[in-house]
C-alpha positions as a printed Julia matrix, in Angstrom:
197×3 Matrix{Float64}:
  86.74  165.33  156.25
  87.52  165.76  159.89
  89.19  168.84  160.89
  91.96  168.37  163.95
  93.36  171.1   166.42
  97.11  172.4   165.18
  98.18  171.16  168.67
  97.38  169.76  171.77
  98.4   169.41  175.13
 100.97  167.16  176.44
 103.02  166.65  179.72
 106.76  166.65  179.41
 108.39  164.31  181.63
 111.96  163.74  183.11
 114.0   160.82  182.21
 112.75  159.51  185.3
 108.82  159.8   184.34
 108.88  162.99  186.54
 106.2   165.72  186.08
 107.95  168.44  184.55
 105.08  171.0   182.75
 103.23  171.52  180.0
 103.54  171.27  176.67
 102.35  170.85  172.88
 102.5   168.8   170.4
 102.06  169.33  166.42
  99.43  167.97  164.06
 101.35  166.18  161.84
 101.31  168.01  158.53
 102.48  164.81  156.79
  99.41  162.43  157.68
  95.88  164.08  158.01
  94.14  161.05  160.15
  95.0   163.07  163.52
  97.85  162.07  164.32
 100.24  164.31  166.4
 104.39  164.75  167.03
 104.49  164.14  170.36
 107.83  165.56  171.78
 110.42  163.11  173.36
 109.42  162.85  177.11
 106.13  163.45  176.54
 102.94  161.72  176.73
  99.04  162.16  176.22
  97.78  162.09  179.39
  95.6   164.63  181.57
  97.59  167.03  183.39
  98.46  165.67  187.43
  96.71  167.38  190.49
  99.62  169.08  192.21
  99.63  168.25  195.95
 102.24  170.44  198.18
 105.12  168.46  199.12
 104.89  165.53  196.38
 105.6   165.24  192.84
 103.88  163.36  190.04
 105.74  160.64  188.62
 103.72  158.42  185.37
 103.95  154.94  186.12
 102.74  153.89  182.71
  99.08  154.22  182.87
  98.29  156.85  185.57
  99.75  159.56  188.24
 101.72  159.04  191.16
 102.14  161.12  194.09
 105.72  160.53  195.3
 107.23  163.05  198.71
 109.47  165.47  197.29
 112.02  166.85  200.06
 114.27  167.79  197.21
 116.19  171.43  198.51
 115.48  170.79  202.22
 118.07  169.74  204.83
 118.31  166.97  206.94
 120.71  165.37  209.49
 122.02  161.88  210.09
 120.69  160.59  213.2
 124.28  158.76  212.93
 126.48  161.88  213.03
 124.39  164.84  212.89
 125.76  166.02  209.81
 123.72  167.99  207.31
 122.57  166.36  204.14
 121.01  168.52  201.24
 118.15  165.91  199.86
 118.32  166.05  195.94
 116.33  163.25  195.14
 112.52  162.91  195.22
 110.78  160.32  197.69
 110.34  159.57  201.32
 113.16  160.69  203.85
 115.21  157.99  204.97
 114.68  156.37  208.47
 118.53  157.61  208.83
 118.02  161.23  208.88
 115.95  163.93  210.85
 114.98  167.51  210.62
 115.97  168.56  213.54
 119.53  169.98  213.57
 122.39  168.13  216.09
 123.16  171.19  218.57
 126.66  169.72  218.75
 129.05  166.73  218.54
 128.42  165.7   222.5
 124.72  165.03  221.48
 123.38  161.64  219.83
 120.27  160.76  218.13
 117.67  158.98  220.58
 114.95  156.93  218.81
 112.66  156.39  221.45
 112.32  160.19  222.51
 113.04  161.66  218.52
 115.56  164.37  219.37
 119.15  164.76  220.52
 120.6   164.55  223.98
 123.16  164.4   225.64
 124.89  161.91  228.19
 126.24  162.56  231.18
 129.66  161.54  230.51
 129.15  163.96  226.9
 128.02  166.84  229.34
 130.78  166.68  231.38
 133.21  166.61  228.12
 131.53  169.54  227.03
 132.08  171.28  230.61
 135.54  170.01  230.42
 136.2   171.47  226.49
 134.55  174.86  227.77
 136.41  175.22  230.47
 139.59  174.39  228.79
 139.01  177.76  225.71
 138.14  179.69  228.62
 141.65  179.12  230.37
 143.58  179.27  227.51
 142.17  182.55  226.21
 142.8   183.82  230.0
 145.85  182.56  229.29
 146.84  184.36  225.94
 145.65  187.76  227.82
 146.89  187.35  231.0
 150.23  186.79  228.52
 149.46  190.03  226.55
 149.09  191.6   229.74
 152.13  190.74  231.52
 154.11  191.64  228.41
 152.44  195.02  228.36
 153.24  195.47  232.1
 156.99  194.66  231.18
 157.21  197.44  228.47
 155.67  200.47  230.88
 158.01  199.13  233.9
 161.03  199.24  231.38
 159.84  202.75  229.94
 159.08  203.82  233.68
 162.5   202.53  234.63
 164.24  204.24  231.86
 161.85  207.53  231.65
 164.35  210.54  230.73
 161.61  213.34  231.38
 158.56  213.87  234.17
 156.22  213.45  231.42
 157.8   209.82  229.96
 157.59  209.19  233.79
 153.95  210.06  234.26
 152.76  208.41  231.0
 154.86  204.94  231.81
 152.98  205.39  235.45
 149.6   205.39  233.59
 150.08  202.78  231.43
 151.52  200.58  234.34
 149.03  201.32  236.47
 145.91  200.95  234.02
 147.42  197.27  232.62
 147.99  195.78  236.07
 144.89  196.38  237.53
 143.58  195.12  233.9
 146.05  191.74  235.01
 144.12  191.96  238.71
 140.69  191.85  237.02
 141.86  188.98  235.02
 143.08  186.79  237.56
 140.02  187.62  239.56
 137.58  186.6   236.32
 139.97  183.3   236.54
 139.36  182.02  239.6
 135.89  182.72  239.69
 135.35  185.99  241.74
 133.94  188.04  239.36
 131.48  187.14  236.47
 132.45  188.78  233.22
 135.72  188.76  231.51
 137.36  192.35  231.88
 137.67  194.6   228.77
 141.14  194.63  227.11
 142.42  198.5   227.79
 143.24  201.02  225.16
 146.14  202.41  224.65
């Protein structure tokens, strides 16, 4: 009588005849010709070289390498936005992995990256320059209404030292206004620090 292993190995597959692991299966206990449970998703078959980047996939009779991008990010060449790839095989002729810097670049074939356009450059100036006058804006605003408290507490001072401080304050948030409208029309470089009171 021929003696049989208690088990042997066995790869476990997905339900889409993905490589998963390893696994055993039983000698049946029931029949004593050799004949094993093999576990649902599972098949006799050697054990698939792993190769970085790919996954094996049974096709029946043998091992397929198929790309596995599965967890990695992408972006449309259409729009630039992300995609999170959660299927195995090759990357779609849509999609890149290099990231869109912004919405005024497109996807150029030909060169395989993003640029931008002329007319998308000077958008992009345009958009900059318009934040950067309205937040002038909203603090030459904060300034001016700053300015208008000290003048009314200077103009209504009932002591020297209500006097002196309304002064200060006056004095430090105009030339803060000054600096602004300097940074605004271009005469000096960096934005002037907000005093504090």
């Amino acid at each position: 009588m021929k003696i049989y292993a208690p088990t042997i190995p066995v790869c476990q597959l997905d339900e889409n005849n993905y490589f998963v692991g390893m696994t055993t299966a039983d000698l049946d206990p029931l029949e004593s010709n050799g004949h094993y449970l093999i576990p649902r998703l599972c098949i006799e078959a050697k054990e698939p070289e792993f190769k970085a980047g790919y996954i094996a996939q049974w096709t029946g009779e043998s091992w397929q390498h198929i790309e596995d991008h599965r967890g990695e990010t992408v972006y449309s060449k259409e729009t630039g936005q992300e995609i999170k790839i959660s299927e195995p095989g090759k990357l779609p002729e849509t999609v890149t992995t290099i990231p869109c810097p912004d919405s005024f670049h497109h996807w150029v074939e030909k060169e395989n990256k993003w640029v931008m356009s002329p007319e998308a450059e000077a958008q992009r100036q345009q958009q900059i320059d318009n934040e950067r006058q309205a937040k002038i804006n909203t603090l030459l605003s904060a300034a001016s209404e700053k300015i208008a408290a000290y003048q009314d507490m200077l103009d209504f001072a009932y002591t020297e030292e209500e006097s002196t401080e309304a002064e200060k304050g006056l004095l430090v948030w105009r030339k803060y206004r000054a600096a602004l409208l300097k940074y605004q029309k271009g005469l000096i470089s960096e934005l002037p620090s907000t005093p504090e009171e």
